[in-house]
């Protein structure tokens, strides 16, 4: 997801005479300016700083846009992993340049895989993906004058479904969900022999649920464009970064935002999603009917470097306990812990759960993203509210007000250790 950044009056280096009106240089193209973080704010913003030649990027946009010789407007947008510049040219065309932050994924590989995935899908499906005009995954290459990895694409036609959804009639929404999953059907109909990401060069089950599958990694209304006149017609699907071939069950429990009820009792869109999914992408619907415990060990295995081993250990213990009940053959390779080891684990896991609940509840109270992202205009009020909530929680812990016997957080040190955001 991307959001419009705040204007920034700071100047930036220019390598040659600008090829755009002076009014365009009202933002800093290098620094992150779309929000702040309650946790590690300085390092989060530093991680999203991109050193590159903005004028060279502008020139490249014109070079790949025959018939245009001037940029008439430029909008800076930012998400969690990319900085996007939307250029309007003097022939009224719009061109998008996307530069990944260093934290978007492995250098060179992330961009190369996204481009390969898009070109593969354009050759194998009718999914409307904006054409790639130019790209580079090597800032050191002599042909890359920009100094950063980048992808330059045509702008998706239509408008974001997120904008049209509130004004669409119920039957239009149902037709739109059906149209989306007819496009997704083309994805799940593709067959692969292995897991991983797509590249231009060939990279070095339990049955259908584990079949290698390619699917959109972040399917929601902001990444889907629809016709202005007929919003049930899909005109563009964007943001294919980090797309990879994964087991079918990996994607099966993702519920897109257009299928989540907003009001109590509103189920028609969830039902339309289920019907479309079952009939058009049945390979995704199947795993949802299976016992979730079969897949749980995979949920945390790739995040142990960040979340620690406790969640993975918990799921492995549960799998070992239910090995025969789940119909798995042979002897479970993961031994059950001793009573003492299990008691120690339970203590750790309760603290892990408390940390997850705290992050969720705190994000809801402060109306922030789960990583603590806050829009610039709400920063001061949110930061103040955050401090007030922490002090209130700390007071409750120190005085043992309303704490259960099983409450894992009983002192200030433990509270601070699981608090998800920075406390100064």
Short mmCIF file of N, CA and C in Angstrom, two decimals, residues 128-190:
data_model
loop_
_atom_site.label_atom_id
_atom_site.label_comp_id
_atom_site.label_asym_id
_atom_site.label_seq_id
_atom_site.Cartn_x
_atom_site.Cartn_y
_atom_site.Cartn_z
N UNK A 128 -4.53 -7.84 -16.20
CA UNK A 128 -4.06 -6.52 -16.66
C UNK A 128 -3.01 -5.94 -15.72
N UNK A 129 -1.75 -6.07 -16.10
CA UNK A 129 -0.64 -5.54 -15.31
C UNK A 129 0.04 -4.46 -16.14
N UNK A 130 0.27 -3.28 -15.57
CA UNK A 130 0.92 -2.20 -16.33
C UNK A 130 2.25 -2.66 -16.94
N UNK A 131 2.52 -2.19 -18.16
CA UNK A 131 3.73 -2.59 -18.87
C UNK A 131 4.97 -1.97 -18.23
N UNK A 132 6.04 -2.76 -18.16
CA UNK A 132 7.32 -2.27 -17.66
C UNK A 132 8.06 -1.59 -18.81
N UNK A 133 8.45 -0.33 -18.60
CA UNK A 133 9.15 0.44 -19.62
C UNK A 133 10.66 0.32 -19.50
N UNK A 134 11.14 0.20 -18.28
CA UNK A 134 12.58 0.06 -18.05
C UNK A 134 12.78 -0.38 -16.61
N UNK A 135 13.91 -1.03 -16.34
CA UNK A 135 14.20 -1.45 -14.97
C UNK A 135 15.68 -1.74 -14.82
N UNK A 136 16.13 -1.70 -13.60
CA UNK A 136 17.51 -2.09 -13.28
C UNK A 136 17.56 -2.57 -11.84
N UNK A 137 18.27 -3.65 -11.63
CA UNK A 137 18.45 -4.15 -10.26
C UNK A 137 19.89 -4.00 -9.80
N UNK A 138 20.68 -3.21 -10.56
CA UNK A 138 22.10 -3.04 -10.24
C UNK A 138 22.48 -1.57 -10.28
N UNK A 139 22.52 -0.89 -9.14
CA UNK A 139 22.87 0.54 -9.09
C UNK A 139 24.29 0.82 -9.57
N UNK A 140 25.16 -0.19 -9.57
CA UNK A 140 26.56 0.02 -9.95
C UNK A 140 26.79 -0.18 -11.44
N UNK A 141 25.78 -0.64 -12.16
CA UNK A 141 25.92 -0.86 -13.59
C UNK A 141 26.12 0.47 -14.31
N UNK A 142 27.02 0.48 -15.29
CA UNK A 142 27.33 1.72 -16.01
C UNK A 142 26.11 2.28 -16.73
N UNK A 143 25.17 1.42 -17.10
CA UNK A 143 23.96 1.88 -17.79
C UNK A 143 22.91 2.43 -16.84
N UNK A 144 23.13 2.25 -15.54
CA UNK A 144 22.19 2.76 -14.54
C UNK A 144 22.70 4.10 -14.04
N UNK A 145 22.19 5.17 -14.61
CA UNK A 145 22.62 6.52 -14.22
C UNK A 145 21.89 7.03 -12.99
N UNK A 146 20.89 6.29 -12.55
CA UNK A 146 20.04 6.74 -11.44
C UNK A 146 20.70 6.47 -10.10
N UNK A 147 21.44 5.37 -10.00
CA UNK A 147 22.14 5.07 -8.76
C UNK A 147 21.31 4.30 -7.75
N UNK A 148 20.22 3.70 -8.20
CA UNK A 148 19.35 2.91 -7.33
C UNK A 148 18.67 1.85 -8.17
N UNK A 149 18.23 0.78 -7.53
CA UNK A 149 17.35 -0.16 -8.22
C UNK A 149 16.04 0.57 -8.54
N UNK A 150 15.43 0.24 -9.66
CA UNK A 150 14.18 0.91 -10.02
C UNK A 150 13.39 0.07 -11.01
N UNK A 151 12.09 0.34 -11.05
CA UNK A 151 11.21 -0.17 -12.10
C UNK A 151 10.37 1.00 -12.58
N UNK A 152 10.38 1.25 -13.89
CA UNK A 152 9.55 2.30 -14.48
C UNK A 152 8.45 1.62 -15.28
N UNK A 153 7.21 1.98 -14.99
CA UNK A 153 6.05 1.31 -15.58
C UNK A 153 5.03 2.32 -16.08
N UNK A 154 4.17 1.85 -16.95
CA UNK A 154 2.98 2.63 -17.28
C UNK A 154 2.10 2.71 -16.04
N UNK A 155 1.32 3.77 -15.91
CA UNK A 155 0.38 3.88 -14.80
C UNK A 155 -0.83 2.99 -15.09
N UNK A 156 -1.32 2.32 -14.08
CA UNK A 156 -2.52 1.48 -14.25
C UNK A 156 -3.69 2.35 -14.68
N UNK A 157 -4.49 1.84 -15.61
CA UNK A 157 -5.67 2.58 -16.04
C UNK A 157 -6.78 2.41 -15.00
N UNK A 158 -7.75 3.32 -15.05
CA UNK A 158 -8.87 3.24 -14.11
C UNK A 158 -8.57 3.90 -12.78
N UNK A 159 -9.34 3.56 -11.78
CA UNK A 159 -9.19 4.12 -10.44
C UNK A 159 -9.08 2.96 -9.45
N UNK A 160 -8.53 3.25 -8.28
CA UNK A 160 -8.41 2.21 -7.27
C UNK A 160 -9.78 1.74 -6.81
N UNK A 161 -9.93 0.44 -6.71
CA UNK A 161 -11.18 -0.14 -6.21
C UNK A 161 -11.51 0.41 -4.82
N UNK A 162 -10.47 0.69 -4.05
CA UNK A 162 -10.65 1.26 -2.71
C UNK A 162 -11.47 2.55 -2.76
N UNK A 163 -11.29 3.33 -3.83
CA UNK A 163 -12.02 4.59 -3.96
C UNK A 163 -13.46 4.37 -4.42
N UNK A 164 -13.67 3.41 -5.29
CA UNK A 164 -15.00 3.19 -5.86
C UNK A 164 -15.90 2.35 -4.97
N UNK A 165 -15.30 1.49 -4.13
CA UNK A 165 -16.07 0.52 -3.35
C UNK A 165 -17.22 1.14 -2.56
N UNK A 166 -17.01 2.25 -1.84
CA UNK A 166 -18.11 2.80 -1.03
C UNK A 166 -19.33 3.21 -1.83
N UNK A 167 -19.16 3.60 -3.10
CA UNK A 167 -20.29 4.08 -3.89
C UNK A 167 -20.86 3.01 -4.82
N UNK A 168 -20.29 1.82 -4.79
CA UNK A 168 -20.78 0.75 -5.66
C UNK A 168 -22.02 0.09 -5.07
N UNK A 169 -22.94 -0.28 -5.95
CA UNK A 169 -24.13 -1.01 -5.52
C UNK A 169 -23.75 -2.44 -5.15
N UNK A 170 -24.62 -3.09 -4.39
CA UNK A 170 -24.33 -4.44 -3.93
C UNK A 170 -24.07 -5.41 -5.06
N UNK A 171 -24.88 -5.33 -6.15
CA UNK A 171 -24.68 -6.26 -7.25
C UNK A 171 -23.37 -5.98 -7.98
N UNK A 172 -22.97 -4.69 -8.03
CA UNK A 172 -21.69 -4.36 -8.64
C UNK A 172 -20.53 -4.96 -7.84
N UNK A 173 -20.66 -4.91 -6.52
CA UNK A 173 -19.59 -5.47 -5.68
C UNK A 173 -19.46 -6.98 -5.88
N UNK A 174 -20.60 -7.65 -5.95
CA UNK A 174 -20.57 -9.10 -6.16
C UNK A 174 -19.95 -9.42 -7.52
N UNK A 175 -20.34 -8.67 -8.57
CA UNK A 175 -19.77 -8.89 -9.90
C UNK A 175 -18.28 -8.60 -9.90
N UNK A 176 -17.88 -7.59 -9.14
CA UNK A 176 -16.47 -7.22 -9.08
C UNK A 176 -15.65 -8.33 -8.42
N UNK A 177 -16.17 -8.88 -7.32
CA UNK A 177 -15.47 -9.98 -6.65
C UNK A 177 -15.33 -11.17 -7.60
N UNK A 178 -16.40 -11.44 -8.35
CA UNK A 178 -16.35 -12.53 -9.32
C UNK A 178 -15.29 -12.24 -10.39
N UNK A 179 -15.23 -10.98 -10.85
CA UNK A 179 -14.25 -10.60 -11.88
C UNK A 179 -12.82 -10.74 -11.37
N UNK A 180 -12.62 -10.36 -10.10
CA UNK A 180 -11.28 -10.47 -9.50
C UNK A 180 -10.84 -11.93 -9.50
N UNK A 181 -11.72 -12.81 -9.06
CA UNK A 181 -11.32 -14.21 -8.93
C UNK A 181 -11.29 -14.96 -10.25
N UNK A 182 -11.93 -14.40 -11.28
CA UNK A 182 -11.72 -14.97 -12.61
C UNK A 182 -10.29 -14.68 -13.08
N UNK A 183 -9.78 -13.51 -12.70
CA UNK A 183 -8.38 -13.22 -12.99
C UNK A 183 -7.45 -14.08 -12.13
N UNK A 184 -7.79 -14.24 -10.85
CA UNK A 184 -6.96 -15.05 -9.97
C UNK A 184 -6.96 -16.53 -10.39
N UNK A 185 -8.05 -16.96 -11.04
CA UNK A 185 -8.12 -18.34 -11.53
C UNK A 185 -6.99 -18.61 -12.52
N UNK A 186 -6.66 -17.60 -13.31
CA UNK A 186 -5.58 -17.78 -14.27
C UNK A 186 -4.25 -18.01 -13.56
N UNK A 187 -4.10 -17.43 -12.37
CA UNK A 187 -2.88 -17.65 -11.59
C UNK A 187 -2.81 -19.08 -11.08
N UNK A 188 -3.88 -19.51 -10.43
CA UNK A 188 -3.83 -20.83 -9.80
C UNK A 188 -3.91 -21.96 -10.82
N UNK A 189 -4.26 -21.65 -12.07
CA UNK A 189 -4.24 -22.68 -13.10
C UNK A 189 -2.83 -22.95 -13.61
N UNK A 190 -1.90 -22.05 -13.30
CA UNK A 190 -0.50 -22.27 -13.68
C UNK A 190 0.08 -23.36 -12.80
#
